[in-house]
PDB file of C-alpha atoms and ligand atoms in Angstrom:
ATOM      1  CA  MET H   1    -107.640   3.304  57.895  1.00  0.00           C
ATOM      2  CA  ASN H   2    -106.528   6.721  58.897  1.00  0.00           C
ATOM      3  CA  TYR H   3    -109.715   8.323  59.978  1.00  0.00           C
ATOM      4  CA  GLN H   4    -111.790   8.347  63.428  1.00  0.00           C
ATOM      5  CA  LEU H   5    -115.475   9.778  63.668  1.00  0.00           C
ATOM      6  CA  LEU H   6    -115.216  11.988  66.980  1.00  0.00           C
ATOM      7  CA  THR H   7    -118.307  12.924  69.468  1.00  0.00           C
ATOM      8  CA  PHE H   8    -118.105  16.393  70.618  1.00  0.00           C
ATOM      9  CA  LYS H   9    -118.931  17.884  73.881  1.00  0.00           C
ATOM     10  CA  VAL H  10    -122.433  20.184  73.277  1.00  0.00           C
ATOM     11  CA  MET H  11    -123.045  22.487  76.016  1.00  0.00           C
ATOM     12  CA  GLY H  12    -126.551  23.084  75.871  1.00  0.00           C
ATOM     13  CA  ASP H  13    -129.330  24.490  77.740  1.00  0.00           C
ATOM     14  CA  GLU H  14    -132.171  26.671  77.952  1.00  0.00           C
ATOM     15  CA  LEU H  15    -131.044  28.156  75.044  1.00  0.00           C
ATOM     16  CA  GLY H  16    -130.132  25.875  72.023  1.00  0.00           C
ATOM     17  CA  ASN H  17    -126.687  24.111  72.423  1.00  0.00           C
ATOM     18  CA  LEU H  18    -123.056  25.586  71.657  1.00  0.00           C
ATOM     19  CA  ILE H  19    -120.187  23.085  70.493  1.00  0.00           C
ATOM     20  CA  SER H  20    -116.566  24.486  70.749  1.00  0.00           C
ATOM     21  CA  LEU H  21    -113.815  23.294  69.185  1.00  0.00           C
ATOM     22  CA  GLU H  22    -110.094  23.828  70.088  1.00  0.00           C
ATOM     23  CA  GLU H  23    -106.862  22.802  69.003  1.00  0.00           C
ATOM     24  CA  ASN H  24    -104.683  20.274  70.247  1.00  0.00           C
ATOM     25  CA  ARG H  25    -107.772  19.354  72.704  1.00  0.00           C
ATOM     26  CA  ASN H  26    -110.794  18.124  70.890  1.00  0.00           C
ATOM     27  CA  ILE H  27    -109.166  18.508  67.616  1.00  0.00           C
ATOM     28  CA  PRO H  28    -105.942  16.577  67.041  1.00  0.00           C
ATOM     29  CA  PHE H  29    -104.139  19.333  65.545  1.00  0.00           C
ATOM     30  CA  ASN H  30    -102.547  22.584  65.095  1.00  0.00           C
ATOM     31  CA  ILE H  31    -105.582  24.739  63.357  1.00  0.00           C
ATOM     32  CA  LYS H  32    -103.996  26.807  60.538  1.00  0.00           C
ATOM     33  CA  ARG H  33    -107.177  26.952  58.389  1.00  0.00           C
ATOM     34  CA  VAL H  34    -111.039  26.764  58.265  1.00  0.00           C
ATOM     35  CA  TYR H  35    -113.100  26.171  55.509  1.00  0.00           C
ATOM     36  CA  TYR H  36    -117.170  25.681  54.309  1.00  0.00           C
ATOM     37  CA  ILE H  37    -118.845  24.288  52.218  1.00  0.00           C
ATOM     38  CA  TYR H  38    -122.485  25.333  51.093  1.00  0.00           C
ATOM     39  CA  GLY H  39    -124.852  25.204  48.333  1.00  0.00           C
ATOM     40  CA  THR H  40    -123.915  22.063  47.075  1.00  0.00           C
ATOM     41  CA  LYS H  41    -125.785  20.127  44.111  1.00  0.00           C
ATOM     42  CA  THR H  42    -127.549  17.504  45.442  1.00  0.00           C
ATOM     43  CA  ASP H  43    -126.061  14.866  42.716  1.00  0.00           C
ATOM     44  CA  ALA H  44    -122.581  16.778  42.967  1.00  0.00           C
ATOM     45  CA  ILE H  45    -119.618  14.223  43.977  1.00  0.00           C
ATOM     46  CA  ARG H  46    -116.797  16.471  45.339  1.00  0.00           C
ATOM     47  CA  GLY H  47    -113.539  15.247  46.745  1.00  0.00           C
ATOM     48  CA  ARG H  48    -111.972  12.506  44.626  1.00  0.00           C
ATOM     49  CA  HIS H  49    -108.824  13.500  45.546  1.00  0.00           C
ATOM     50  CA  SER H  50    -105.903  12.514  48.289  1.00  0.00           C
ATOM     51  CA  HIS H  51    -103.081  14.544  50.479  1.00  0.00           C
ATOM     52  CA  PRO H  52     -99.809  12.836  51.485  1.00  0.00           C
ATOM     53  CA  LYS H  53     -99.556  15.496  54.039  1.00  0.00           C
ATOM     54  CA  LEU H  54    -102.914  17.247  55.572  1.00  0.00           C
ATOM     55  CA  ASN H  55    -105.109  16.244  58.742  1.00  0.00           C
ATOM     56  CA  GLN H  56    -108.646  17.430  58.430  1.00  0.00           C
ATOM     57  CA  VAL H  57    -112.050  17.722  60.625  1.00  0.00           C
ATOM     58  CA  VAL H  58    -114.854  17.517  58.610  1.00  0.00           C
ATOM     59  CA  VAL H  59    -118.473  19.063  60.708  1.00  0.00           C
ATOM     60  CA  CYS H  60    -121.485  18.505  58.949  1.00  0.00           C
ATOM     61  CA  VAL H  61    -123.162  21.523  60.612  1.00  0.00           C
ATOM     62  CA  ARG H  62    -126.136  21.271  58.985  1.00  0.00           C
ATOM     63  CA  GLY H  63    -127.617  18.906  56.664  1.00  0.00           C
ATOM     64  CA  ALA H  64    -126.344  15.890  55.462  1.00  0.00           C
ATOM     65  CA  CYS H  65    -123.916  14.038  52.973  1.00  0.00           C
ATOM     66  CA  LYS H  66    -121.605  11.081  52.512  1.00  0.00           C
ATOM     67  CA  PHE H  67    -117.966  10.742  52.175  1.00  0.00           C
ATOM     68  CA  LEU H  68    -116.141   7.463  50.713  1.00  0.00           C
ATOM     69  CA  LEU H  69    -112.940   6.660  52.550  1.00  0.00           C
ATOM     70  CA  ASP H  70    -110.602   5.080  50.872  1.00  0.00           C
ATOM     71  CA  ASP H  71    -106.778   3.729  51.594  1.00  0.00           C
ATOM     72  CA  GLY H  72    -105.896   2.288  48.784  1.00  0.00           C
ATOM     73  CA  LYS H  73    -107.006  -1.700  50.231  1.00  0.00           C
ATOM     74  CA  ILE H  74    -110.292  -0.697  52.350  1.00  0.00           C
ATOM     75  CA  LYS H  75    -113.393   1.554  51.308  1.00  0.00           C
ATOM     76  CA  LYS H  76    -115.870   3.149  54.133  1.00  0.00           C
ATOM     77  CA  VAL H  77    -118.791   5.031  53.441  1.00  0.00           C
ATOM     78  CA  ILE H  78    -119.668   7.552  56.348  1.00  0.00           C
ATOM     79  CA  LYS H  79    -122.793   9.696  56.403  1.00  0.00           C
ATOM     80  CA  LEU H  80    -122.232  12.834  58.379  1.00  0.00           C
ATOM     81  CA  ASN H  81    -125.932  14.839  59.749  1.00  0.00           C
ATOM     82  CA  SER H  82    -124.741  16.133  62.877  1.00  0.00           C
ATOM     83  CA  PRO H  83    -122.823  18.836  64.105  1.00  0.00           C
ATOM     84  CA  GLU H  84    -122.238  16.785  67.107  1.00  0.00           C
ATOM     85  CA  GLN H  85    -119.533  14.498  65.574  1.00  0.00           C
ATOM     86  CA  GLY H  86    -116.414  15.498  63.388  1.00  0.00           C
ATOM     87  CA  LEU H  87    -114.948  13.594  60.768  1.00  0.00           C
ATOM     88  CA  PHE H  88    -111.207  13.071  61.618  1.00  0.00           C
ATOM     89  CA  ILE H  89    -109.200  12.270  58.031  1.00  0.00           C
ATOM     90  CA  GLY H  90    -105.500  11.885  58.439  1.00  0.00           C
ATOM     91  CA  GLU H  91    -103.432  11.498  55.605  1.00  0.00           C
ATOM     92  CA  ASN H  92    -103.293   9.422  52.666  1.00  0.00           C
ATOM     93  CA  ILE H  93    -106.673   8.772  52.418  1.00  0.00           C
ATOM     94  CA  TRP H  94    -108.683   9.422  49.084  1.00  0.00           C
ATOM     95  CA  ARG H  95    -112.096  10.999  49.699  1.00  0.00           C
ATOM     96  CA  GLU H  96    -115.651  11.462  47.804  1.00  0.00           C
ATOM     97  CA  MET H  97    -117.955  13.157  48.937  1.00  0.00           C
ATOM     98  CA  SER H  98    -121.874  12.821  47.811  1.00  0.00           C
ATOM     99  CA  GLU H  99    -125.817  12.689  48.332  1.00  0.00           C
ATOM    100  CA  PHE H 100    -125.482  16.491  49.782  1.00  0.00           C
ATOM    101  CA  THR H 101    -128.905  17.795  50.704  1.00  0.00           C
ATOM    102  CA  PRO H 102    -129.415  21.065  49.679  1.00  0.00           C
ATOM    103  CA  ASP H 103    -128.922  22.851  53.217  1.00  0.00           C
ATOM    104  CA  CYS H 104    -125.701  20.294  53.498  1.00  0.00           C
ATOM    105  CA  VAL H 105    -122.923  23.033  55.019  1.00  0.00           C
ATOM    106  CA  LEU H 106    -119.551  21.023  55.683  1.00  0.00           C
ATOM    107  CA  MET H 107    -117.263  23.372  58.391  1.00  0.00           C
ATOM    108  CA  VAL H 108    -113.097  21.842  57.181  1.00  0.00           C
ATOM    109  CA  LEU H 109    -110.497  22.297  59.882  1.00  0.00           C
ATOM    110  CA  ALA H 110    -106.904  21.944  58.867  1.00  0.00           C
ATOM    111  CA  ASN H 111    -103.697  21.341  59.914  1.00  0.00           C
ATOM    112  CA  GLU H 112    -102.028  23.545  57.081  1.00  0.00           C
ATOM    113  CA  PHE H 113    -102.563  26.417  55.091  1.00  0.00           C
ATOM    114  CA  TYR H 114    -104.218  26.018  51.337  1.00  0.00           C
ATOM    115  CA  ASN H 115    -101.298  24.038  49.005  1.00  0.00           C
ATOM    116  CA  GLU H 116    -102.802  23.175  45.403  1.00  0.00           C
ATOM    117  CA  ASP H 117     -99.138  21.167  44.926  1.00  0.00           C
ATOM    118  CA  GLU H 118    -100.165  19.054  47.660  1.00  0.00           C
ATOM    119  CA  TYR H 119    -103.562  17.621  46.293  1.00  0.00           C
ATOM    120  CA  ILE H 120    -103.696  14.001  44.343  1.00  0.00           C
ATOM    121  CA  ARG H 121    -105.966  14.135  41.569  1.00  0.00           C
ATOM    122  CA  ASP H 122    -105.560  10.997  40.132  1.00  0.00           C
ATOM    123  CA  TYR H 123    -106.631   7.920  41.595  1.00  0.00           C
ATOM    124  CA  GLN H 124    -103.816   6.065  39.997  1.00  0.00           C
ATOM    125  CA  GLN H 125    -101.181   8.535  40.935  1.00  0.00           C
ATOM    126  CA  PHE H 126    -102.700   7.390  44.470  1.00  0.00           C
ATOM    127  CA  LYS H 127    -102.624   4.189  44.649  1.00  0.00           C
ATOM    128  CA  GLU H 128     -98.828   4.648  43.412  1.00  0.00           C
ATOM    129  CA  SER H 129     -98.239   7.434  45.890  1.00  0.00           C
ATOM    130  CA  LEU H 130     -99.617   4.887  48.428  1.00  0.00           C
ATOM    131  CA  SER H 131     -96.224   2.065  47.193  1.00  0.00           C
ATOM    132  CA  ASN H 132     -93.665   4.859  46.987  1.00  0.00           C
ATOM    133  CA  ASP H 133     -94.450   5.364  50.807  1.00  0.00           C
ATOM    134  CA  LYS H 134     -94.169   1.757  51.535  1.00  0.00           C
ATOM    135  CA  LYS H 135     -90.816   2.031  49.792  1.00  0.00           C
ATOM    136  CA  ASN H 136     -89.323   4.204  52.115  1.00  0.00           C
ATOM    137  CA  TYR H 137     -89.674   2.933  54.775  1.00  0.00           C
TER     138      TYR H 137
HETATM  139  C1  T46 T 201    -110.972  18.036  51.181  1.00  0.00           C
HETATM  140  C2  T46 T 201    -112.626  18.208  51.108  1.00  0.00           C
HETATM  141  C3  T46 T 201    -113.024  17.615  52.064  1.00  0.00           C
HETATM  142  C4  T46 T 201    -108.771  27.170  47.590  1.00  0.00           C
HETATM  143  O1  T46 T 201    -108.827  28.357  47.295  1.00  0.00           O
HETATM  144  N1  T46 T 201    -108.708  27.450  49.261  1.00  0.00           N
HETATM  145  C5  T46 T 201    -108.798  26.381  49.679  1.00  0.00           C
HETATM  146  O2  T46 T 201    -108.524  26.408  51.183  1.00  0.00           O
HETATM  147  C6  T46 T 201    -109.969  24.670  49.390  1.00  0.00           C
HETATM  148  C7  T46 T 201    -110.520  24.035  50.482  1.00  0.00           C
HETATM  149  C8  T46 T 201    -110.377  24.857  48.213  1.00  0.00           C
HETATM  150  N2  T46 T 201    -109.748  26.164  47.687  1.00  0.00           N
HETATM  151  C9  T46 T 201    -110.349  26.175  45.897  1.00  0.00           C
HETATM  152  C10 T46 T 201    -109.877  25.201  45.107  1.00  0.00           C
HETATM  153  C11 T46 T 201    -110.681  24.901  44.100  1.00  0.00           C
HETATM  154  O3  T46 T 201    -110.835  26.195  43.070  1.00  0.00           O
HETATM  155  O4  T46 T 201    -111.386  26.089  46.282  1.00  0.00           O
HETATM  156  C12 T46 T 201    -112.457  25.456  44.989  1.00  0.00           C
HETATM  157  C13 T46 T 201    -113.274  24.319  45.058  1.00  0.00           C
HETATM  158  O5  T46 T 201    -111.860  23.493  45.753  1.00  0.00           O
HETATM  159  P1  T46 T 201    -111.995  21.685  45.819  1.00  0.00           P
HETATM  160  O6  T46 T 201    -111.890  21.560  44.497  1.00  0.00           O
HETATM  161  O7  T46 T 201    -110.631  21.097  46.416  1.00  0.00           O
HETATM  162  O8  T46 T 201    -112.877  21.716  47.128  1.00  0.00           O
HETATM  163  P2  T46 T 201    -113.133  19.925  47.299  1.00  0.00           P
HETATM  164  O9  T46 T 201    -114.999  19.658  48.220  1.00  0.00           O
HETATM  165  O10 T46 T 201    -113.385  18.678  45.984  1.00  0.00           O
HETATM  166  O11 T46 T 201    -112.889  18.898  48.271  1.00  0.00           O
HETATM  167  C14 T46 T 201    -112.412  20.407  49.938  1.00  0.00           C
HETATM  168  C15 T46 T 201    -110.871  20.412  50.308  1.00  0.00           C
HETATM  169  O12 T46 T 201    -110.268  21.014  48.641  1.00  0.00           O
HETATM  170  C16 T46 T 201    -110.186  19.155  50.425  1.00  0.00           C
HETATM  171  O13 T46 T 201    -108.857  19.298  51.010  1.00  0.00           O
HETATM  172  O14 T46 T 201    -110.083  17.232  51.322  1.00  0.00           O
HETATM  173  O15 T46 T 201    -113.241  19.309  50.777  1.00  0.00           O
END
């Protein structure tokens, strides 16, 4: 499946901790956009879409939540609860985020600007897009 859990280097000293994120170094793409998600209701389910042409790294800088990742064949649940880790999500992965703690803050780095036309928000369409992809090879 096109995802990876990245572990970042922490610069820690007696004052606290600092983590630096740099494009094409510890973030595996050019960074065009950063957004963050916070104040999510604890019973909310966000996401429920895929991206045919977007790479992202999600960092849970505070609190915790769960990511369900689905490539059409395999489903994987990942708990994010550390600012020292980043979840890389590549192309063609259906994602659903849930079980947000009240203090959860997700910071997301993306390799493209926001484009609503690039979202697939219907699961059946997501499955069809995967078989269309295969036909193109
Ligand atoms: C993803 C997961 C992890 C913008 O105007 N600009 C932006 O850059 C983004 C990301 C969203 N929006 C607007 C579109 C909607 O009106 O903000 C609203 C909420 O977006 P959405 O419902 O897509 O949020 P999530 O939490 O379901 O999904 C987001 C990202 O959209 C998505 O790419 O992978 O976080």
